[in-house]
Structure formats: structure tokens, C-alpha cells
Amino acid sequence: MEPVFKTEGTCLTIILPGEVDHPVSDYVRRTADRIMEKIYIKTIEFDFSETTFMDSSGIGLIMGRYRTLGMCTGCIRAVHVNRHIEKILRISGVSKFMEISSEPEAV
């Protein structure tokens, strides 16, 4: 699966693929920057619904977009985060400046 980019108003939603490694992070970074050059973006929402693996380049991707948006509170969100990805976000410290919405628990 390729990353999917959607814009709605001033929000850019990036649906990430199953594995977020260096090549994927680089592609997402370049594409998001290109979109932000054309459209005013105030918020970036990373959708982790398909993601099962993320390495340190994914953390760098998130931190870089946070800096690009001016490091304002609430400008970065992570949605549909599974337990593994949530643990990575918390251990890395990224969770301090972004909203995290976990996947609902399976019943």
C-alpha cells in the first residue's frame, strides 16, 4: 500500500502504509512538503490504521512536520494508533506534542 494524502480545509491527512521505514518516510516528507507549498495547512493528521511497523525514520518524519508547522500545540495528530505504535510514540517522546487517538479495543 502507498501512503494516501487527503486535504480538507487546512487539515492534511496522511494514511500511512503497513510499514513506515526510511524510503516511505522520505516519500511522505517530500509529498507533504509539496502539498504544504501549494495549500495552507494548519494541522497534519497521521492515520496509523494500516501501520504495524515504524522505525526511527517515522519518528523523524513526525518531528519534522511538527517543526514545519511552527511547533504549535495541536498541529499534529495520530489517529487509529495500535498499542505497538502508541508505545513507540510514547517512548520516543513524540507523544508530548501530539494528540494520540488509539484504536478501539476489540470486543
C-alpha positions as YAML, in Angstrom:
chain: A
units: angstrom
residues:
- id: 1
  name: MET
  ca: [0.00, 0.00, 0.00]
- id: 2
  name: GLU
  ca: [1.17, 3.50, -0.86]
- id: 3
  name: PRO
  ca: [0.63, 6.40, 1.55]
- id: 4
  name: VAL
  ca: [-2.58, 8.33, 0.81]
- id: 5
  name: PHE
  ca: [-2.79, 12.11, 1.14]
- id: 6
  name: LYS
  ca: [-6.12, 13.90, 1.68]
- id: 7
  name: THR
  ca: [-6.78, 17.56, 2.35]
- id: 8
  name: GLU
  ca: [-9.89, 19.01, 3.91]
- id: 9
  name: GLY
  ca: [-9.78, 22.71, 4.66]
- id: 10
  name: THR
  ca: [-6.49, 23.36, 6.43]
- id: 11
  name: CYS
  ca: [-6.00, 19.74, 7.53]
- id: 12
  name: LEU
  ca: [-3.75, 17.28, 5.72]
- id: 13
  name: THR
  ca: [-4.49, 13.63, 6.49]
- id: 14
  name: ILE
  ca: [-1.78, 11.10, 5.67]
- id: 15
  name: ILE
  ca: [-2.86, 7.46, 5.70]
- id: 16
  name: LEU
  ca: [0.36, 5.57, 6.31]
- id: 17
  name: PRO
  ca: [1.10, 2.11, 4.88]
- id: 18
  name: GLY
  ca: [1.78, -1.10, 6.83]
- id: 19
  name: GLU
  ca: [5.48, -0.38, 7.24]
- id: 20
  name: VAL
  ca: [6.90, 3.10, 7.83]
- id: 21
  name: ASP
  ca: [10.62, 2.83, 7.13]
- id: 22
  name: HIS
  ca: [13.20, 5.19, 5.63]
- id: 23
  name: PRO
  ca: [12.02, 5.08, 1.97]
- id: 24
  name: VAL
  ca: [8.36, 5.56, 2.98]
- id: 25
  name: SER
  ca: [9.22, 8.37, 5.42]
- id: 26
  name: ASP
  ca: [11.25, 10.15, 2.76]
- id: 27
  name: TYR
  ca: [8.42, 9.86, 0.22]
- id: 28
  name: VAL
  ca: [5.83, 11.11, 2.74]
- id: 29
  name: ARG
  ca: [8.08, 14.01, 3.75]
- id: 30
  name: ARG
  ca: [8.65, 15.15, 0.17]
- id: 31
  name: THR
  ca: [4.99, 14.80, -0.80]
- id: 32
  name: ALA
  ca: [3.69, 16.54, 2.34]
- id: 33
  name: ASP
  ca: [6.14, 19.41, 1.83]
- id: 34
  name: ARG
  ca: [5.00, 19.76, -1.78]
- id: 35
  name: ILE
  ca: [1.34, 19.90, -0.67]
- id: 36
  name: MET
  ca: [2.16, 22.46, 2.05]
- id: 37
  name: GLU
  ca: [3.88, 24.67, -0.52]
- id: 38
  name: LYS
  ca: [0.62, 24.88, -2.50]
- id: 39
  name: ILE
  ca: [-2.03, 24.82, 0.26]
- id: 40
  name: TYR
  ca: [-2.05, 26.43, 3.70]
- id: 41
  name: ILE
  ca: [-2.00, 23.53, 6.17]
- id: 42
  name: LYS
  ca: [-2.60, 24.15, 9.86]
- id: 43
  name: THR
  ca: [-2.95, 20.53, 11.04]
- id: 44
  name: ILE
  ca: [-1.48, 17.21, 9.96]
- id: 45
  name: GLU
  ca: [-3.24, 14.01, 10.93]
- id: 46
  name: PHE
  ca: [-1.25, 10.78, 10.63]
- id: 47
  name: ASP
  ca: [-3.59, 7.80, 10.21]
- id: 48
  name: PHE
  ca: [-1.94, 4.63, 11.51]
- id: 49
  name: SER
  ca: [-4.90, 2.30, 10.83]
- id: 50
  name: GLU
  ca: [-2.82, 0.10, 8.47]
- id: 51
  name: THR
  ca: [0.56, 0.51, 10.18]
- id: 52
  name: THR
  ca: [2.14, -2.41, 12.04]
- id: 53
  name: PHE
  ca: [5.81, -1.33, 11.89]
- id: 54
  name: MET
  ca: [7.55, 2.03, 12.25]
- id: 55
  name: ASP
  ca: [11.26, 2.71, 12.72]
- id: 56
  name: SER
  ca: [13.09, 5.85, 13.84]
- id: 57
  name: SER
  ca: [12.66, 7.48, 10.42]
- id: 58
  name: GLY
  ca: [8.91, 7.58, 11.13]
- id: 59
  name: ILE
  ca: [9.61, 9.49, 14.36]
- id: 60
  name: GLY
  ca: [11.83, 11.87, 12.38]
- id: 61
  name: LEU
  ca: [9.04, 12.34, 9.84]
- id: 62
  name: ILE
  ca: [6.57, 13.34, 12.56]
- id: 63
  name: MET
  ca: [9.03, 15.65, 14.32]
- id: 64
  name: GLY
  ca: [9.97, 17.31, 11.03]
- id: 65
  name: ARG
  ca: [6.35, 18.03, 10.12]
- id: 66
  name: TYR
  ca: [5.82, 19.40, 13.65]
- id: 67
  name: ARG
  ca: [8.71, 21.83, 13.12]
- id: 68
  name: THR
  ca: [7.44, 22.75, 9.65]
- id: 69
  name: LEU
  ca: [4.04, 23.69, 11.11]
- id: 70
  name: GLY
  ca: [5.67, 26.02, 13.61]
- id: 71
  name: MET
  ca: [5.64, 23.72, 16.66]
- id: 72
  name: CYS
  ca: [2.18, 24.85, 17.76]
- id: 73
  name: THR
  ca: [0.02, 22.87, 20.16]
- id: 74
  name: GLY
  ca: [-2.47, 20.56, 18.47]
- id: 75
  name: CYS
  ca: [-1.00, 20.89, 14.98]
- id: 76
  name: ILE
  ca: [-0.09, 17.18, 14.79]
- id: 77
  name: ARG
  ca: [-2.43, 14.26, 15.49]
- id: 78
  name: ALA
  ca: [-2.07, 10.48, 15.31]
- id: 79
  name: VAL
  ca: [-5.27, 8.50, 14.83]
- id: 80
  name: HIS
  ca: [-6.11, 4.79, 14.78]
- id: 81
  name: VAL
  ca: [-2.91, 4.01, 16.67]
- id: 82
  name: ASN
  ca: [-2.44, 0.40, 17.77]
- id: 83
  name: ARG
  ca: [-0.68, -0.50, 21.04]
- id: 84
  name: HIS
  ca: [2.70, -1.15, 19.42]
- id: 85
  name: ILE
  ca: [2.82, 2.19, 17.56]
- id: 86
  name: GLU
  ca: [1.49, 4.03, 20.62]
- id: 87
  name: LYS
  ca: [4.34, 2.57, 22.69]
- id: 88
  name: ILE
  ca: [6.88, 3.77, 20.10]
- id: 89
  name: LEU
  ca: [5.36, 7.27, 20.11]
- id: 90
  name: ARG
  ca: [5.41, 7.44, 23.93]
- id: 91
  name: ILE
  ca: [8.95, 6.07, 24.38]
- id: 92
  name: SER
  ca: [10.32, 8.46, 21.73]
- id: 93
  name: GLY
  ca: [8.72, 11.45, 23.48]
- id: 94
  name: VAL
  ca: [6.73, 12.47, 20.40]
- id: 95
  name: SER
  ca: [3.51, 11.98, 22.35]
- id: 96
  name: LYS
  ca: [4.32, 15.11, 24.40]
- id: 97
  name: PHE
  ca: [3.45, 17.40, 21.50]
- id: 98
  name: MET
  ca: [0.80, 15.47, 19.60]
- id: 99
  name: GLU
  ca: [-2.69, 14.14, 20.20]
- id: 100
  name: ILE
  ca: [-2.92, 10.34, 20.03]
- id: 101
  name: SER
  ca: [-6.18, 8.53, 19.38]
- id: 102
  name: SER
  ca: [-5.91, 4.77, 19.89]
- id: 103
  name: GLU
  ca: [-7.85, 2.09, 18.07]
- id: 104
  name: PRO
  ca: [-10.96, 0.96, 19.89]
- id: 105
  name: GLU
  ca: [-10.44, -2.22, 21.90]
- id: 106
  name: ALA
  ca: [-11.63, -5.43, 20.21]
- id: 107
  name: VAL
  ca: [-14.60, -6.97, 21.99]
...
